[in-house]
mmCIF file of N, CA and C in Angstrom:
data_model
loop_
_atom_site.group_PDB
_atom_site.id
_atom_site.type_symbol
_atom_site.label_atom_id
_atom_site.label_comp_id
_atom_site.label_asym_id
_atom_site.label_seq_id
_atom_site.Cartn_x
_atom_site.Cartn_y
_atom_site.Cartn_z
ATOM 1 N N MET N 23 109.725 -203.918 0.870
ATOM 2 C CA MET N 23 110.426 -203.287 1.941
ATOM 3 C C MET N 23 110.702 -203.617 3.687
ATOM 4 N N ARG N 24 111.263 -204.250 3.821
ATOM 5 C CA ARG N 24 111.335 -204.742 5.551
ATOM 6 C C ARG N 24 111.341 -203.541 6.072
ATOM 7 N N GLN N 25 110.580 -203.858 7.336
ATOM 8 C CA GLN N 25 110.022 -202.463 8.305
ATOM 9 C C GLN N 25 111.233 -202.812 9.419
ATOM 10 N N ILE N 26 111.997 -201.292 9.418
ATOM 11 C CA ILE N 26 112.740 -201.078 10.573
ATOM 12 C C ILE N 26 112.525 -200.820 11.637
ATOM 13 N N LYS N 27 112.763 -201.915 12.561
ATOM 14 C CA LYS N 27 112.498 -201.752 14.288
ATOM 15 C C LYS N 27 113.661 -200.932 15.252
ATOM 16 N N VAL N 28 113.206 -199.127 15.512
ATOM 17 C CA VAL N 28 113.783 -198.648 16.052
ATOM 18 C C VAL N 28 113.252 -198.372 17.319
ATOM 19 N N ASN N 29 114.453 -197.876 18.200
ATOM 20 C CA ASN N 29 114.331 -197.891 19.877
ATOM 21 C C ASN N 29 114.585 -196.310 20.590
ATOM 22 N N ARG N 30 113.809 -195.353 20.542
ATOM 23 C CA ARG N 30 114.141 -193.798 21.364
ATOM 24 C C ARG N 30 114.754 -194.440 22.444
ATOM 25 N N ASN N 31 115.048 -194.744 23.213
ATOM 26 C CA ASN N 31 115.781 -194.937 24.326
ATOM 27 C C ASN N 31 117.143 -195.563 23.755
ATOM 28 N N ILE N 32 117.252 -196.565 22.978
ATOM 29 C CA ILE N 32 118.648 -197.380 22.190
ATOM 30 C C ILE N 32 119.541 -195.825 21.628
ATOM 31 N N VAL N 33 118.905 -194.545 21.808
ATOM 32 C CA VAL N 33 119.541 -193.156 21.022
ATOM 33 C C VAL N 33 119.760 -193.072 22.549
ATOM 34 N N PHE N 34 119.260 -192.851 23.828
ATOM 35 C CA PHE N 34 119.042 -192.092 24.367
ATOM 36 C C PHE N 34 120.201 -192.563 25.359
ATOM 37 N N TYR N 35 120.212 -193.726 26.070
ATOM 38 C CA TYR N 35 121.275 -194.079 26.251
ATOM 39 C C TYR N 35 122.500 -194.928 25.872
ATOM 40 N N THR N 36 122.413 -194.865 24.249
ATOM 41 C CA THR N 36 123.998 -194.797 24.016
ATOM 42 C C THR N 36 124.741 -193.935 23.963
ATOM 43 N N LEU N 37 124.126 -192.274 24.091
ATOM 44 C CA LEU N 37 124.593 -191.165 23.998
ATOM 45 C C LEU N 37 125.240 -190.890 25.196
ATOM 46 N N MET N 38 124.507 -191.374 26.008
ATOM 47 C CA MET N 38 124.521 -191.351 27.610
ATOM 48 C C MET N 38 125.435 -192.057 28.187
ATOM 49 N N ILE N 39 125.351 -193.448 27.883
ATOM 50 C CA ILE N 39 126.232 -194.422 28.672
ATOM 51 C C ILE N 39 127.647 -194.056 28.285
ATOM 52 N N ARG N 40 127.317 -194.068 26.939
ATOM 53 C CA ARG N 40 129.252 -193.978 26.322
ATOM 54 C C ARG N 40 129.756 -192.863 26.895
ATOM 55 N N THR N 41 129.266 -191.648 27.427
ATOM 56 C CA THR N 41 129.911 -190.684 27.927
ATOM 57 C C THR N 41 130.670 -191.642 29.199
ATOM 58 N N TRP N 42 130.451 -192.114 29.903
ATOM 59 C CA TRP N 42 131.788 -192.666 30.994
ATOM 60 C C TRP N 42 132.806 -192.939 30.392
ATOM 61 N N THR N 43 133.029 -193.251 29.032
ATOM 62 C CA THR N 43 134.543 -193.741 28.938
ATOM 63 C C THR N 43 135.182 -192.158 27.852
ATOM 64 N N LEU N 44 135.714 -191.744 28.475
ATOM 65 C CA LEU N 44 136.584 -190.927 27.542
ATOM 66 C C LEU N 44 137.533 -191.101 26.555
ATOM 67 N N SER N 45 137.461 -190.945 25.600
ATOM 68 C CA SER N 45 138.566 -191.170 24.363
ATOM 69 C C SER N 45 139.556 -190.268 24.784
ATOM 70 N N ASP N 46 139.733 -189.202 25.219
ATOM 71 C CA ASP N 46 140.731 -187.870 25.427
ATOM 72 C C ASP N 46 140.837 -187.290 27.075
ATOM 73 N N PRO N 47 141.674 -188.053 27.410
ATOM 74 C CA PRO N 47 141.555 -187.679 29.028
ATOM 75 C C PRO N 47 142.071 -186.329 29.668
ATOM 76 N N GLN N 48 142.561 -185.478 28.590
ATOM 77 C CA GLN N 48 142.576 -184.279 28.246
ATOM 78 C C GLN N 48 141.694 -183.318 28.256
ATOM 79 N N LEU N 49 140.489 -184.037 27.987
ATOM 80 C CA LEU N 49 139.458 -183.386 27.730
ATOM 81 C C LEU N 49 138.422 -183.021 29.005
ATOM 82 N N ASN N 50 138.301 -181.644 28.876
ATOM 83 C CA ASN N 50 137.445 -181.091 30.793
ATOM 84 C C ASN N 50 135.965 -181.586 30.474
ATOM 85 N N ARG N 51 135.549 -182.280 32.014
ATOM 86 C CA ARG N 51 135.348 -183.499 31.742
ATOM 87 C C ARG N 51 133.384 -182.329 32.128
ATOM 88 N N SER N 52 133.640 -181.208 32.091
ATOM 89 C CA SER N 52 132.680 -179.981 32.285
ATOM 90 C C SER N 52 131.965 -179.251 31.486
ATOM 91 N N LEU N 53 131.467 -179.744 30.418
ATOM 92 C CA LEU N 53 131.510 -178.767 29.270
ATOM 93 C C LEU N 53 130.269 -178.680 29.345
ATOM 94 N N TYR N 54 129.938 -177.318 28.886
ATOM 95 C CA TYR N 54 129.073 -176.460 28.858
ATOM 96 C C TYR N 54 128.164 -176.897 27.628
ATOM 97 N N LEU N 55 127.370 -177.601 27.683
ATOM 98 C CA LEU N 55 126.435 -178.539 26.354
ATOM 99 C C LEU N 55 125.272 -177.260 25.521
ATOM 100 N N ASP N 56 124.970 -176.294 25.799
ATOM 101 C CA ASP N 56 124.643 -175.210 25.232
ATOM 102 C C ASP N 56 125.561 -174.328 23.948
ATOM 103 N N ASP N 57 126.870 -174.547 24.322
ATOM 104 C CA ASP N 57 127.822 -174.356 23.148
ATOM 105 C C ASP N 57 127.712 -175.336 22.359
ATOM 106 N N ARG N 58 128.102 -174.696 21.066
ATOM 107 C CA ARG N 58 128.185 -175.886 19.810
ATOM 108 C C ARG N 58 129.647 -176.513 20.262
ATOM 109 N N GLU N 59 130.510 -175.381 20.009
ATOM 110 C CA GLU N 59 131.848 -176.511 20.220
ATOM 111 C C GLU N 59 131.568 -177.528 20.721
ATOM 112 N N ASN N 60 131.376 -176.779 22.493
ATOM 113 C CA ASN N 60 131.355 -177.976 23.401
ATOM 114 C C ASN N 60 130.649 -178.958 23.149
ATOM 115 N N GLN N 61 129.788 -178.949 22.365
ATOM 116 C CA GLN N 61 129.040 -180.135 21.529
ATOM 117 C C GLN N 61 129.970 -181.130 20.953
ATOM 118 N N GLU N 62 130.212 -180.249 19.953
ATOM 119 C CA GLU N 62 131.313 -180.980 18.986
ATOM 120 C C GLU N 62 132.509 -181.819 20.008
ATOM 121 N N LEU N 63 132.946 -181.414 20.932
ATOM 122 C CA LEU N 63 133.957 -181.506 21.419
ATOM 123 C C LEU N 63 133.087 -182.834 22.104
ATOM 124 N N PHE N 64 132.394 -182.690 23.020
ATOM 125 C CA PHE N 64 131.824 -184.169 23.532
ATOM 126 C C PHE N 64 131.388 -185.152 22.980
ATOM 127 N N ILE N 65 130.991 -184.905 21.268
ATOM 128 C CA ILE N 65 130.004 -185.709 20.894
ATOM 129 C C ILE N 65 131.626 -186.798 19.642
ATOM 130 N N ARG N 66 132.483 -186.040 19.456
ATOM 131 C CA ARG N 66 133.728 -186.456 19.209
ATOM 132 C C ARG N 66 134.398 -187.676 20.005
ATOM 133 N N HIS N 67 134.650 -186.825 21.412
ATOM 134 C CA HIS N 67 134.962 -187.289 22.028
ATOM 135 C C HIS N 67 134.509 -188.553 22.545
ATOM 136 N N PHE N 68 133.399 -188.468 23.073
ATOM 137 C CA PHE N 68 132.660 -189.569 23.850
ATOM 138 C C PHE N 68 131.507 -190.701 23.190
ATOM 139 N N ILE N 69 131.283 -189.757 21.713
ATOM 140 C CA ILE N 69 130.342 -190.523 21.162
ATOM 141 C C ILE N 69 130.791 -191.896 19.705
ATOM 142 N N GLN N 70 131.571 -190.302 19.125
ATOM 143 C CA GLN N 70 132.272 -190.501 17.435
ATOM 144 C C GLN N 70 132.688 -192.785 17.308
ATOM 145 N N ALA N 71 133.607 -192.502 18.450
ATOM 146 C CA ALA N 71 133.878 -193.988 18.549
ATOM 147 C C ALA N 71 133.293 -195.189 18.171
ATOM 148 N N GLU N 72 131.779 -195.270 18.675
ATOM 149 C CA GLU N 72 130.738 -196.146 18.985
ATOM 150 C C GLU N 72 130.590 -195.976 17.176
ATOM 151 N N PHE N 73 130.715 -195.390 16.422
ATOM 152 C CA PHE N 73 130.395 -195.772 15.062
ATOM 153 C C PHE N 73 131.548 -196.016 14.258
ATOM 154 N N ALA N 74 132.508 -195.995 14.758
ATOM 155 C CA ALA N 74 133.857 -196.205 14.034
ATOM 156 C C ALA N 74 133.731 -197.602 12.989
ATOM 157 N N PRO N 75 134.243 -197.821 11.754
ATOM 158 C CA PRO N 75 134.351 -199.042 11.310
ATOM 159 C C PRO N 75 134.111 -200.191 11.675
ATOM 160 N N ALA N 76 133.273 -200.564 11.701
ATOM 161 C CA ALA N 76 132.955 -202.281 12.294
ATOM 162 C C ALA N 76 133.083 -203.150 11.555
ATOM 163 N N THR N 77 133.481 -204.830 11.466
ATOM 164 C CA THR N 77 133.691 -205.513 11.330
ATOM 165 C C THR N 77 132.673 -206.716 11.767
ATOM 166 N N ASN N 78 132.807 -206.919 12.750
ATOM 167 C CA ASN N 78 131.969 -208.102 13.484
ATOM 168 C C ASN N 78 130.432 -207.582 13.250
ATOM 169 N N PRO N 79 129.765 -208.285 12.740
ATOM 170 C CA PRO N 79 128.075 -208.497 11.995
ATOM 171 C C PRO N 79 127.182 -207.904 13.339
ATOM 172 N N ALA N 80 127.672 -208.201 14.577
ATOM 173 C CA ALA N 80 126.870 -207.846 15.865
ATOM 174 C C ALA N 80 127.166 -206.282 16.124
ATOM 175 N N GLU N 81 128.521 -205.996 16.197
ATOM 176 C CA GLU N 81 128.663 -204.140 16.014
ATOM 177 C C GLU N 81 128.202 -203.857 14.587
ATOM 178 N N VAL N 82 127.965 -204.208 13.308
ATOM 179 C CA VAL N 82 127.383 -203.222 12.545
ATOM 180 C C VAL N 82 126.467 -203.410 12.863
ATOM 181 N N ARG N 83 125.226 -204.227 13.093
ATOM 182 C CA ARG N 83 124.103 -204.140 13.542
ATOM 183 C C ARG N 83 123.516 -203.029 14.455
ATOM 184 N N ALA N 84 124.379 -203.261 15.620
ATOM 185 C CA ALA N 84 124.144 -202.241 16.783
ATOM 186 C C ALA N 84 124.378 -201.190 16.132
ATOM 187 N N GLN N 85 125.304 -200.890 15.553
ATOM 188 C CA GLN N 85 125.424 -199.495 14.999
ATOM 189 C C GLN N 85 124.642 -199.289 13.900
ATOM 190 N N TYR N 86 123.877 -199.881 12.962
ATOM 191 C CA TYR N 86 122.625 -199.438 12.057
ATOM 192 C C TYR N 86 121.740 -199.252 13.008
ATOM 193 N N HIS N 87 121.378 -199.656 14.137
ATOM 194 C CA HIS N 87 119.917 -200.084 14.790
ATOM 195 C C HIS N 87 120.075 -198.867 15.637
ATOM 196 N N MET N 88 121.459 -198.403 16.274
ATOM 197 C CA MET N 88 121.563 -196.794 17.066
ATOM 198 C C MET N 88 120.792 -195.615 15.525
ATOM 199 N N LYS N 89 121.885 -195.692 14.586
ATOM 200 C CA LYS N 89 121.344 -194.646 13.580
ATOM 201 C C LYS N 89 120.441 -194.526 13.002
ATOM 202 N N GLU N 90 119.395 -196.123 12.660
ATOM 203 C CA GLU N 90 118.430 -195.488 12.021
ATOM 204 C C GLU N 90 116.998 -195.350 12.996
ATOM 205 N N SER N 91 117.399 -195.695 14.731
ATOM 206 C CA SER N 91 116.854 -195.055 15.850
ATOM 207 C C SER N 91 117.209 -193.715 15.904
ATOM 208 N N LEU N 92 118.218 -192.987 15.568
ATOM 209 C CA LEU N 92 118.605 -191.536 15.886
ATOM 210 C C LEU N 92 117.553 -191.105 14.380
ATOM 211 N N ARG N 93 117.825 -191.256 13.686
ATOM 212 C CA ARG N 93 117.093 -190.553 12.465
ATOM 213 C C ARG N 93 115.687 -191.004 12.571
ATOM 214 N N TYR N 94 115.029 -191.641 13.124
ATOM 215 C CA TYR N 94 113.456 -191.902 13.883
ATOM 216 C C TYR N 94 113.514 -190.480 14.753
ATOM 217 N N CYS N 95 114.229 -190.215 15.738
ATOM 218 C CA CYS N 95 113.870 -189.655 16.496
ATOM 219 C C CYS N 95 114.255 -188.194 16.221
ATOM 220 N N LEU N 96 114.925 -187.981 15.813
ATOM 221 C CA LEU N 96 115.206 -186.783 14.745
ATOM 222 C C LEU N 96 114.187 -185.915 13.806
ATOM 223 N N ASN N 97 113.081 -187.620 13.493
ATOM 224 C CA ASN N 97 111.946 -187.221 12.626
ATOM 225 C C ASN N 97 110.690 -187.087 13.743
ATOM 226 N N VAL N 98 110.402 -187.232 14.955
ATOM 227 C CA VAL N 98 109.207 -187.669 15.408
ATOM 228 C C VAL N 98 109.465 -187.135 16.823
ATOM 229 N N TYR N 99 110.575 -186.125 17.300
ATOM 230 C CA TYR N 99 110.681 -185.467 18.117
ATOM 231 C C TYR N 99 109.596 -184.736 18.703
ATOM 232 N N ASP N 100 109.263 -185.516 19.966
ATOM 233 C CA ASP N 100 108.278 -184.265 20.698
ATOM 234 C C ASP N 100 108.290 -184.220 22.009
ATOM 235 N N ASP N 101 107.065 -183.227 22.727
ATOM 236 C CA ASP N 101 107.520 -183.205 24.343
ATOM 237 C C ASP N 101 107.954 -184.292 25.146
ATOM 238 N N ARG N 102 107.272 -185.346 25.177
ATOM 239 C CA ARG N 102 107.629 -186.732 25.462
ATOM 240 C C ARG N 102 109.061 -187.028 25.609
ATOM 241 N N MET N 103 109.341 -187.269 23.777
ATOM 242 C CA MET N 103 110.650 -187.905 23.971
ATOM 243 C C MET N 103 111.787 -186.607 24.446
ATOM 244 N N ASP N 104 111.068 -185.227 24.639
ATOM 245 C CA ASP N 104 112.355 -184.544 24.703
ATOM 246 C C ASP N 104 112.524 -184.544 26.571
ATOM 247 N N TYR N 105 111.529 -184.993 26.950
ATOM 248 C CA TYR N 105 111.400 -184.844 28.980
ATOM 249 C C TYR N 105 112.157 -186.638 29.214
ATOM 250 N N ASP N 106 112.015 -187.441 27.959
ATOM 251 C CA ASP N 106 113.025 -189.186 28.516
ATOM 252 C C ASP N 106 114.321 -188.489 28.505
ATOM 253 N N PHE N 107 114.425 -187.847 26.940
ATOM 254 C CA PHE N 107 116.183 -187.303 27.014
ATOM 255 C C PHE N 107 116.264 -186.157 28.109
ATOM 256 N N SER N 108 115.908 -185.735 28.471
ATOM 257 C CA SER N 108 116.225 -185.408 29.901
ATOM 258 C C SER N 108 116.182 -185.926 31.067
ATOM 259 N N LYS N 109 115.248 -186.744 31.532
ATOM 260 C CA LYS N 109 114.890 -187.900 32.517
ATOM 261 C C LYS N 109 116.461 -188.935 32.236
ATOM 262 N N VAL N 110 117.132 -189.089 31.106
ATOM 263 C CA VAL N 110 117.932 -190.024 31.343
ATOM 264 C C VAL N 110 119.332 -189.669 31.384
ATOM 265 N N TRP N 111 119.359 -188.112 30.750
ATOM 266 C CA TRP N 111 120.728 -187.709 31.148
ATOM 267 C C TRP N 111 120.842 -186.889 32.569
ATOM 268 N N SER N 112 119.774 -186.954 32.828
ATOM 269 C CA SER N 112 120.349 -186.425 34.322
ATOM 270 C C SER N 112 120.494 -187.408 35.137
ATOM 271 N N GLN N 113 119.788 -188.608 34.916
ATOM 272 C CA GLN N 113 119.955 -190.128 35.748
ATOM 273 C C GLN N 113 121.807 -190.372 35.925
ATOM 274 N N LEU N 114 122.664 -190.399 34.183
ATOM 275 C CA LEU N 114 123.426 -190.803 34.281
ATOM 276 C C LEU N 114 124.471 -190.138 33.703
ATOM 277 N N ILE N 115 124.435 -188.428 33.571
ATOM 278 C CA ILE N 115 125.523 -187.850 33.573
ATOM 279 C C ILE N 115 125.718 -186.348 34.847
ATOM 280 N N GLU N 116 126.232 -187.073 35.512
ATOM 281 C CA GLU N 116 127.028 -186.197 36.912
ATOM 282 C C GLU N 116 127.991 -185.272 36.618
ATOM 283 N N PHE N 117 128.512 -184.957 35.771
ATOM 284 C CA PHE N 117 129.649 -183.876 34.952
ATOM 285 C C PHE N 117 128.901 -182.909 34.123
ATOM 286 N N THR N 118 128.211 -183.385 33.736
ATOM 287 C CA THR N 118 127.844 -181.689 32.719
ATOM 288 C C THR N 118 126.386 -181.951 32.999
ATOM 289 N N LEU N 119 126.306 -180.292 32.515
ATOM 290 C CA LEU N 119 124.080 -180.479 32.189
ATOM 291 C C LEU N 119 124.073 -180.820 30.854
ATOM 292 N N SER N 120 122.681 -181.126 30.823
ATOM 293 C CA SER N 120 121.987 -181.525 29.703
ATOM 294 C C SER N 120 121.381 -180.570 29.180
ATOM 295 N N PRO N 121 122.213 -180.713 27.146
ATOM 296 C CA PRO N 121 121.977 -179.383 26.541
ATOM 297 C C PRO N 121 120.251 -178.725 27.005
ATOM 298 N N THR N 122 120.174 -177.298 26.582
ATOM 299 C CA THR N 122 118.987 -176.912 27.044
ATOM 300 C C THR N 122 118.018 -176.630 26.083
ATOM 301 N N ASP N 123 118.877 -176.964 24.070
ATOM 302 C CA ASP N 123 117.941 -177.951 23.329
ATOM 303 C C ASP N 123 118.244 -179.159 23.012
ATOM 304 N N ARG N 124 117.598 -180.041 23.489
ATOM 305 C CA ARG N 124 118.183 -181.330 22.945
ATOM 306 C C ARG N 124 118.078 -181.830 21.851
ATOM 307 N N TYR N 125 116.991 -180.988 21.159
ATOM 308 C CA TYR N 125 116.720 -181.402 19.795
ATOM 309 C C TYR N 125 118.130 -181.170 19.067
ATOM 310 N N GLY N 126 118.313 -180.150 18.974
ATOM 311 C CA GLY N 126 119.332 -179.591 18.439
ATOM 312 C C GLY N 126 120.606 -180.232 18.899
ATOM 313 N N PHE N 127 120.636 -180.975 20.150
ATOM 314 C CA PHE N 127 122.049 -181.722 20.277
ATOM 315 C C PHE N 127 121.939 -182.699 19.279
ATOM 316 N N LEU N 128 120.846 -182.998 19.233
ATOM 317 C CA LEU N 128 120.490 -185.047 18.645
ATOM 318 C C LEU N 128 120.989 -184.669 17.005
ATOM 319 N N CYS N 129 120.473 -183.323 16.558
ATOM 320 C CA CYS N 129 120.822 -182.792 15.397
ATOM 321 C C CYS N 129 121.968 -182.970 15.068
ATOM 322 N N HIS N 130 122.692 -182.077 15.708
ATOM 323 C CA HIS N 130 124.288 -181.683 15.889
ATOM 324 C C HIS N 130 125.091 -182.618 16.150
ATOM 325 N N ALA N 131 124.446 -183.876 16.944
ATOM 326 C CA ALA N 131 125.701 -184.944 16.979
ATOM 327 C C ALA N 131 125.458 -185.674 15.313
ATOM 328 N N TRP N 132 123.936 -185.912 15.175
ATOM 329 C CA TRP N 132 124.035 -186.695 13.686
ATOM 330 C C TRP N 132 124.462 -185.903 12.326
ATOM 331 N N GLU N 133 124.827 -184.817 12.513
ATOM 332 C CA GLU N 133 125.536 -183.704 11.060
ATOM 333 C C GLU N 133 127.093 -184.504 11.625
ATOM 334 N N LEU N 134 127.366 -184.278 12.477
ATOM 335 C CA LEU N 134 129.502 -185.152 13.098
ATOM 336 C C LEU N 134 129.360 -186.383 12.742
ATOM 337 N N LEU N 135 128.389 -187.279 13.489
ATOM 338 C CA LEU N 135 128.463 -188.665 13.037
ATOM 339 C C LEU N 135 128.376 -188.897 11.540
ATOM 340 N N PHE N 136 127.275 -188.560 10.525
ATOM 341 C CA PHE N 136 126.498 -188.808 9.493
ATOM 342 C C PHE N 136 126.564 -187.924 8.359
ATOM 343 N N PRO N 137 128.049 -186.842 8.272
ATOM 344 C CA PRO N 137 127.841 -185.906 7.421
ATOM 345 C C PRO N 137 127.546 -185.615 5.975
ATOM 346 N N ASP N 138 127.365 -187.056 5.837
ATOM 347 C CA ASP N 138 126.839 -186.722 4.059
ATOM 348 C C ASP N 138 125.416 -187.803 3.991
ATOM 349 N N GLU N 139 124.700 -187.309 4.696
ATOM 350 C CA GLU N 139 123.939 -188.345 4.881
ATOM 351 C C GLU N 139 122.564 -187.083 5.729
ATOM 352 N N PRO N 140 121.192 -187.421 4.719
ATOM 353 C CA PRO N 140 120.241 -186.476 5.621
ATOM 354 C C PRO N 140 119.138 -187.622 6.350
ATOM 355 N N TRP N 141 119.306 -187.112 7.282
ATOM 356 C CA TRP N 141 118.025 -187.223 8.663
ATOM 357 C C TRP N 141 116.256 -187.560 8.207
ATOM 358 N N GLN N 142 115.956 -186.248 7.361
ATOM 359 C CA GLN N 142 114.716 -185.985 7.121
ATOM 360 C C GLN N 142 114.197 -187.254 6.314
ATOM 361 N N MET N 143 113.214 -187.421 6.988
ATOM 362 C CA MET N 143 112.195 -188.487 5.932
ATOM 363 C C MET N 143 110.707 -188.235 5.439
ATOM 364 N N ASP N 144 110.605 -188.802 4.651
ATOM 365 C CA ASP N 144 109.194 -188.203 4.217
ATOM 366 C C ASP N 144 108.238 -189.432 4.483
ATOM 367 N N ALA N 145 106.949 -188.768 4.636
ATOM 368 C CA ALA N 145 105.963 -189.735 4.820
ATOM 369 C C ALA N 145 106.019 -191.926 4.398
ATOM 370 N N LEU N 146 106.691 -191.950 3.269
ATOM 371 C CA LEU N 146 106.371 -193.021 2.564
ATOM 372 C C LEU N 146 107.551 -193.962 3.680
ATOM 373 N N THR N 147 108.647 -192.967 3.730
ATOM 374 C CA THR N 147 110.243 -193.631 4.079
ATOM 375 C C THR N 147 109.560 -194.371 5.571
ATOM 376 N N MET N 148 108.889 -192.850 6.672
ATOM 377 C CA MET N 148 108.248 -192.909 7.881
ATOM 378 C C MET N 148 107.382 -194.560 7.915
ATOM 379 N N SER N 149 106.989 -194.976 6.837
ATOM 380 C CA SER N 149 106.061 -195.818 6.982
ATOM 381 C C SER N 149 107.045 -197.071 7.626
ATOM 382 N N TRP N 150 108.513 -197.256 7.004
ATOM 383 C CA TRP N 150 108.663 -198.436 6.785
ATOM 384 C C TRP N 150 109.164 -198.880 8.604
ATOM 385 N N TYR N 151 109.551 -197.785 9.247
ATOM 386 C CA TYR N 151 109.821 -197.670 10.676
ATOM 387 C C TYR N 151 108.490 -198.122 11.853
ATOM 388 N N VAL N 152 109.222 -198.755 12.807
ATOM 389 C CA VAL N 152 108.239 -199.312 14.150
ATOM 390 C C VAL N 152 109.135 -198.999 14.989
ATOM 391 N N GLU N 153 108.198 -198.667 15.630
ATOM 392 C CA GLU N 153 109.117 -197.940 16.794
ATOM 393 C C GLU N 153 108.992 -199.458 18.373
ATOM 394 N N VAL N 154 110.084 -199.984 18.725
ATOM 395 C CA VAL N 154 109.851 -201.210 19.828
ATOM 396 C C VAL N 154 110.564 -200.202 20.486
ATOM 397 N N THR N 155 110.022 -201.367 22.348
ATOM 398 C CA THR N 155 110.646 -200.946 23.512
ATOM 399 C C THR N 155 111.954 -201.839 24.070
ATOM 400 N N GLN N 156 112.348 -203.308 23.361
ATOM 401 C CA GLN N 156 113.009 -203.931 23.192
ATOM 402 C C GLN N 156 114.321 -204.019 22.587
#
């Protein structure tokens, strides 16, 4: 099996940077993200479009890289990752607050983006993943 290269920063920046493009101009830009309904609105209107079916090979690879990086993050989430997520969010998002439970937010994003796929991995599967910084 080939190793799967993942990058936690791509998760944070993809989730955050994509929020600059609002897919629904009627959506309130000041969502309270500790509320699960608001999280769903945020994820569906700001993030889900990035995972629309792609035909361009570069887009398919980017989607796969993001998805597997998110899966990896959910399995190794720790205090450092929580700090990094909070830091990126506060730098890039001016119109809403970071969710208090950032891990729960990422789990919710996975459930909405990939509803039929588990994110949990066992030790053998984890050994296929290699974290890179670029």
